[in-house]
Amino acid sequence: MKNETEAIPSSAARGGRAALGALGVGFGLWGGWLLLQSLSFDALIRLPLWLGGAVLVDDFLLVPITLAAGWLLTRWSAGPDRHRIVGTVRTTGLYVGITTLIAIPLLLRQGTGANPTVLPRDYLRDWLLLEATIIVTGVAVLLVQRRFTFSRSRASSGDIGGR
């Protein structure tokens, strides 16, 4: 039987939750006020369109690509001794994907606008160098994993637990 004191939060817990909720609502209202003060009317109209476009791109482009890549990696990893390197391949792909998503706005806006000093660097070159560094590091980790693990261990042969 359940203890009744566990089901009913104490008055201090309720007060703390209410205070945190009020603080969160206050910060949200303050952020909305700052947003309304800093953007023009045209920008306020474009903002929901941009956010809606971001949701559509995420749902209809990024999610299917991610699912397809995960499915392909899972199919590929079904081979003998490949289960050891799946984590490294997934981590490398995750880092490449995250840094690409972060770099997309810089890559798209480079060289545009009235002020040429806002984005003065060669972001395409820098992004490509970063991605190459991530991939080379992933390959190095794979090579170290292959060098220091046995090609056919008991775990990969199914010879565990007396089977």
PDB file of C-alpha atoms in Angstrom:
ATOM      1  CA  MET A   1       0.000   0.000   0.000  1.00  0.00           C
ATOM      2  CA  LYS A   2       1.222   3.453  -0.876  1.00  0.00           C
ATOM      3  CA  ASN A   3       2.198   5.848   1.872  1.00  0.00           C
ATOM      4  CA  GLU A   4      -0.193   8.809   1.809  1.00  0.00           C
ATOM      5  CA  THR A   5       2.476  11.332   2.797  1.00  0.00           C
ATOM      6  CA  GLU A   6       4.376  10.582  -0.422  1.00  0.00           C
ATOM      7  CA  ALA A   7       1.420  11.372  -2.660  1.00  0.00           C
ATOM      8  CA  ILE A   8       0.679  14.804  -1.216  1.00  0.00           C
ATOM      9  CA  PRO A   9       3.495  17.338  -1.637  1.00  0.00           C
ATOM     10  CA  SER A  10       4.260  19.463   1.396  1.00  0.00           C
ATOM     11  CA  SER A  11       3.314  23.118   1.513  1.00  0.00           C
ATOM     12  CA  ALA A  12       6.994  24.054   1.170  1.00  0.00           C
ATOM     13  CA  ALA A  13       7.269  21.984  -2.021  1.00  0.00           C
ATOM     14  CA  ARG A  14       4.094  23.529  -3.432  1.00  0.00           C
ATOM     15  CA  GLY A  15       5.347  27.008  -2.558  1.00  0.00           C
ATOM     16  CA  GLY A  16       8.713  26.298  -4.173  1.00  0.00           C
ATOM     17  CA  ARG A  17       7.078  25.021  -7.334  1.00  0.00           C
ATOM     18  CA  ALA A  18       4.802  28.052  -7.481  1.00  0.00           C
ATOM     19  CA  ALA A  19       7.770  30.391  -6.995  1.00  0.00           C
ATOM     20  CA  LEU A  20       9.754  28.670  -9.751  1.00  0.00           C
ATOM     21  CA  GLY A  21       6.724  28.761 -12.043  1.00  0.00           C
ATOM     22  CA  ALA A  22       6.201  32.475 -11.362  1.00  0.00           C
ATOM     23  CA  LEU A  23       9.902  33.118 -11.990  1.00  0.00           C
ATOM     24  CA  GLY A  24       9.725  31.262 -15.303  1.00  0.00           C
ATOM     25  CA  VAL A  25       6.620  33.162 -16.405  1.00  0.00           C
ATOM     26  CA  GLY A  26       8.301  36.420 -15.404  1.00  0.00           C
ATOM     27  CA  PHE A  27      11.401  35.640 -17.459  1.00  0.00           C
ATOM     28  CA  GLY A  28       9.218  34.640 -20.414  1.00  0.00           C
ATOM     29  CA  LEU A  29       7.274  37.907 -20.261  1.00  0.00           C
ATOM     30  CA  TRP A  30      10.492  39.900 -19.948  1.00  0.00           C
ATOM     31  CA  GLY A  31      11.932  38.109 -23.005  1.00  0.00           C
ATOM     32  CA  GLY A  32       8.754  38.793 -24.981  1.00  0.00           C
ATOM     33  CA  TRP A  33       8.898  42.474 -24.018  1.00  0.00           C
ATOM     34  CA  LEU A  34      12.563  42.689 -25.116  1.00  0.00           C
ATOM     35  CA  LEU A  35      11.673  40.947 -28.381  1.00  0.00           C
ATOM     36  CA  LEU A  36       8.839  43.387 -29.107  1.00  0.00           C
ATOM     37  CA  GLN A  37      11.089  46.353 -28.344  1.00  0.00           C
ATOM     38  CA  SER A  38      14.039  45.209 -30.439  1.00  0.00           C
ATOM     39  CA  LEU A  39      12.287  44.056 -33.634  1.00  0.00           C
ATOM     40  CA  SER A  40      10.410  46.057 -36.195  1.00  0.00           C
ATOM     41  CA  PHE A  41       6.842  45.200 -37.160  1.00  0.00           C
ATOM     42  CA  ASP A  42       8.017  43.556 -40.403  1.00  0.00           C
ATOM     43  CA  ALA A  43      10.499  41.418 -38.491  1.00  0.00           C
ATOM     44  CA  LEU A  44       7.776  40.369 -36.048  1.00  0.00           C
ATOM     45  CA  ILE A  45       5.689  39.193 -39.019  1.00  0.00           C
ATOM     46  CA  ARG A  46       8.635  37.275 -40.522  1.00  0.00           C
ATOM     47  CA  LEU A  47       9.651  35.614 -37.246  1.00  0.00           C
ATOM     48  CA  PRO A  48       6.773  33.078 -37.035  1.00  0.00           C
ATOM     49  CA  LEU A  49       7.241  32.286 -40.729  1.00  0.00           C
ATOM     50  CA  TRP A  50      10.922  31.593 -40.157  1.00  0.00           C
ATOM     51  CA  LEU A  51      10.198  29.468 -37.078  1.00  0.00           C
ATOM     52  CA  GLY A  52       7.515  27.542 -38.979  1.00  0.00           C
ATOM     53  CA  GLY A  53       9.964  26.967 -41.823  1.00  0.00           C
ATOM     54  CA  ALA A  54      12.538  25.682 -39.334  1.00  0.00           C
ATOM     55  CA  VAL A  55      10.000  23.186 -37.976  1.00  0.00           C
ATOM     56  CA  LEU A  56       9.123  22.017 -41.495  1.00  0.00           C
ATOM     57  CA  VAL A  57      12.776  21.617 -42.492  1.00  0.00           C
ATOM     58  CA  ASP A  58      13.431  19.663 -39.301  1.00  0.00           C
ATOM     59  CA  ASP A  59      10.410  17.381 -39.677  1.00  0.00           C
ATOM     60  CA  PHE A  60      10.552  16.746 -43.420  1.00  0.00           C
ATOM     61  CA  LEU A  61      14.275  16.949 -44.177  1.00  0.00           C
ATOM     62  CA  LEU A  62      16.523  16.443 -41.148  1.00  0.00           C
ATOM     63  CA  VAL A  63      14.531  13.701 -39.421  1.00  0.00           C
ATOM     64  CA  PRO A  64      14.250  11.481 -42.546  1.00  0.00           C
ATOM     65  CA  ILE A  65      17.954  11.946 -43.294  1.00  0.00           C
ATOM     66  CA  THR A  66      18.852  11.038 -39.699  1.00  0.00           C
ATOM     67  CA  LEU A  67      16.566   7.991 -39.735  1.00  0.00           C
ATOM     68  CA  ALA A  68      17.988   6.815 -43.056  1.00  0.00           C
ATOM     69  CA  ALA A  69      21.573   7.233 -41.836  1.00  0.00           C
ATOM     70  CA  GLY A  70      20.746   5.333 -38.631  1.00  0.00           C
ATOM     71  CA  TRP A  71      19.068   2.553 -40.587  1.00  0.00           C
ATOM     72  CA  LEU A  72      22.046   2.251 -42.964  1.00  0.00           C
ATOM     73  CA  LEU A  73      24.502   2.207 -40.066  1.00  0.00           C
ATOM     74  CA  THR A  74      22.467  -0.468 -38.291  1.00  0.00           C
ATOM     75  CA  ARG A  75      22.334  -2.615 -41.435  1.00  0.00           C
ATOM     76  CA  TRP A  76      26.077  -2.171 -41.966  1.00  0.00           C
ATOM     77  CA  SER A  77      26.890  -2.965 -38.341  1.00  0.00           C
ATOM     78  CA  ALA A  78      25.176  -6.369 -38.547  1.00  0.00           C
ATOM     79  CA  GLY A  79      28.336  -7.856 -40.061  1.00  0.00           C
ATOM     80  CA  PRO A  80      30.902  -9.799 -38.037  1.00  0.00           C
ATOM     81  CA  ASP A  81      33.047  -7.720 -35.646  1.00  0.00           C
ATOM     82  CA  ARG A  82      31.461  -4.455 -36.753  1.00  0.00           C
ATOM     83  CA  HIS A  83      29.579  -3.927 -33.498  1.00  0.00           C
ATOM     84  CA  ARG A  84      32.746  -2.592 -31.878  1.00  0.00           C
ATOM     85  CA  ILE A  85      33.050   0.436 -34.158  1.00  0.00           C
ATOM     86  CA  VAL A  86      29.417   1.496 -34.391  1.00  0.00           C
ATOM     87  CA  GLY A  87      29.774   3.862 -31.426  1.00  0.00           C
ATOM     88  CA  THR A  88      32.733   5.626 -33.010  1.00  0.00           C
ATOM     89  CA  VAL A  89      30.975   5.978 -36.357  1.00  0.00           C
ATOM     90  CA  ARG A  90      27.815   7.290 -34.674  1.00  0.00           C
ATOM     91  CA  THR A  91      29.765   9.770 -32.547  1.00  0.00           C
ATOM     92  CA  THR A  92      31.712  11.043 -35.551  1.00  0.00           C
ATOM     93  CA  GLY A  93      28.498  11.445 -37.526  1.00  0.00           C
ATOM     94  CA  LEU A  94      26.841  13.222 -34.612  1.00  0.00           C
ATOM     95  CA  TYR A  95      29.693  15.736 -34.315  1.00  0.00           C
ATOM     96  CA  VAL A  96      29.715  16.348 -38.062  1.00  0.00           C
ATOM     97  CA  GLY A  97      25.954  16.901 -38.031  1.00  0.00           C
ATOM     98  CA  ILE A  98      25.955  19.240 -35.041  1.00  0.00           C
ATOM     99  CA  THR A  99      28.794  21.403 -36.310  1.00  0.00           C
ATOM    100  CA  THR A 100      27.157  21.556 -39.743  1.00  0.00           C
ATOM    101  CA  LEU A 101      23.861  22.732 -38.252  1.00  0.00           C
ATOM    102  CA  ILE A 102      25.691  25.398 -36.277  1.00  0.00           C
ATOM    103  CA  ALA A 103      27.661  26.544 -39.334  1.00  0.00           C
ATOM    104  CA  ILE A 104      24.750  26.741 -41.799  1.00  0.00           C
ATOM    105  CA  PRO A 105      23.706  30.316 -40.887  1.00  0.00           C
ATOM    106  CA  LEU A 106      27.300  31.529 -41.205  1.00  0.00           C
ATOM    107  CA  LEU A 107      27.747  29.765 -44.539  1.00  0.00           C
ATOM    108  CA  LEU A 108      24.487  31.131 -45.956  1.00  0.00           C
ATOM    109  CA  ARG A 109      24.999  34.745 -44.851  1.00  0.00           C
ATOM    110  CA  GLN A 110      28.670  35.166 -45.669  1.00  0.00           C
ATOM    111  CA  GLY A 111      29.308  38.154 -47.897  1.00  0.00           C
ATOM    112  CA  THR A 112      25.755  39.487 -47.694  1.00  0.00           C
ATOM    113  CA  GLY A 113      24.564  42.605 -45.981  1.00  0.00           C
ATOM    114  CA  ALA A 114      25.598  46.234 -45.856  1.00  0.00           C
ATOM    115  CA  ASN A 115      28.387  45.762 -43.301  1.00  0.00           C
ATOM    116  CA  PRO A 116      31.238  43.591 -44.656  1.00  0.00           C
ATOM    117  CA  THR A 117      32.919  43.403 -41.226  1.00  0.00           C
ATOM    118  CA  VAL A 118      30.079  41.422 -39.643  1.00  0.00           C
ATOM    119  CA  LEU A 119      31.142  38.075 -41.160  1.00  0.00           C
ATOM    120  CA  PRO A 120      34.717  38.754 -42.317  1.00  0.00           C
ATOM    121  CA  ARG A 121      36.166  35.220 -42.254  1.00  0.00           C
ATOM    122  CA  ASP A 122      36.180  32.459 -44.826  1.00  0.00           C
ATOM    123  CA  TYR A 123      33.612  30.313 -43.031  1.00  0.00           C
ATOM    124  CA  LEU A 124      33.394  27.696 -45.772  1.00  0.00           C
ATOM    125  CA  ARG A 125      37.115  26.941 -45.473  1.00  0.00           C
ATOM    126  CA  ASP A 126      36.963  26.936 -41.675  1.00  0.00           C
ATOM    127  CA  TRP A 127      33.919  24.640 -41.669  1.00  0.00           C
ATOM    128  CA  LEU A 128      35.557  22.217 -44.106  1.00  0.00           C
ATOM    129  CA  LEU A 129      38.712  22.147 -41.963  1.00  0.00           C
ATOM    130  CA  LEU A 130      36.643  21.456 -38.859  1.00  0.00           C
ATOM    131  CA  GLU A 131      34.722  18.640 -40.551  1.00  0.00           C
ATOM    132  CA  ALA A 132      37.950  17.129 -41.905  1.00  0.00           C
ATOM    133  CA  THR A 133      39.470  17.264 -38.407  1.00  0.00           C
ATOM    134  CA  ILE A 134      36.443  15.514 -36.923  1.00  0.00           C
ATOM    135  CA  ILE A 135      36.494  12.796 -39.600  1.00  0.00           C
ATOM    136  CA  VAL A 136      40.272  12.249 -39.332  1.00  0.00           C
ATOM    137  CA  THR A 137      39.928  11.960 -35.553  1.00  0.00           C
ATOM    138  CA  GLY A 138      37.115   9.430 -35.979  1.00  0.00           C
ATOM    139  CA  VAL A 139      39.198   7.381 -38.406  1.00  0.00           C
ATOM    140  CA  ALA A 140      42.170   7.501 -36.012  1.00  0.00           C
ATOM    141  CA  VAL A 141      39.977   6.222 -33.179  1.00  0.00           C
ATOM    142  CA  LEU A 142      38.713   3.430 -35.456  1.00  0.00           C
ATOM    143  CA  LEU A 143      42.268   2.429 -36.348  1.00  0.00           C
ATOM    144  CA  VAL A 144      43.286   2.374 -32.681  1.00  0.00           C
ATOM    145  CA  GLN A 145      40.220   0.289 -31.840  1.00  0.00           C
ATOM    146  CA  ARG A 146      41.019  -2.207 -34.567  1.00  0.00           C
ATOM    147  CA  ARG A 147      44.684  -2.379 -33.609  1.00  0.00           C
ATOM    148  CA  PHE A 148      44.085  -3.057 -29.930  1.00  0.00           C
ATOM    149  CA  THR A 149      41.151  -5.467 -30.112  1.00  0.00           C
ATOM    150  CA  PHE A 150      41.140  -9.065 -31.219  1.00  0.00           C
ATOM    151  CA  SER A 151      39.488  -9.741 -34.530  1.00  0.00           C
ATOM    152  CA  ARG A 152      37.419 -12.649 -33.214  1.00  0.00           C
ATOM    153  CA  SER A 153      36.813 -12.490 -29.509  1.00  0.00           C
ATOM    154  CA  ARG A 154      34.574 -14.814 -27.562  1.00  0.00           C
ATOM    155  CA  ALA A 155      31.919 -12.086 -27.438  1.00  0.00           C
ATOM    156  CA  SER A 156      31.758 -11.701 -31.196  1.00  0.00           C
ATOM    157  CA  SER A 157      31.767 -15.448 -31.832  1.00  0.00           C
ATOM    158  CA  GLY A 158      28.800 -16.086 -29.557  1.00  0.00           C
ATOM    159  CA  ASP A 159      30.865 -18.301 -27.244  1.00  0.00           C
ATOM    160  CA  ILE A 160      29.700 -16.725 -23.992  1.00  0.00           C
ATOM    161  CA  GLY A 161      27.746 -18.398 -21.256  1.00  0.00           C
ATOM    162  CA  GLY A 162      28.425 -21.922 -22.501  1.00  0.00           C
ATOM    163  CA  ARG A 163      26.547 -21.545 -25.757  1.00  0.00           C
TER     164      ARG A 163
END
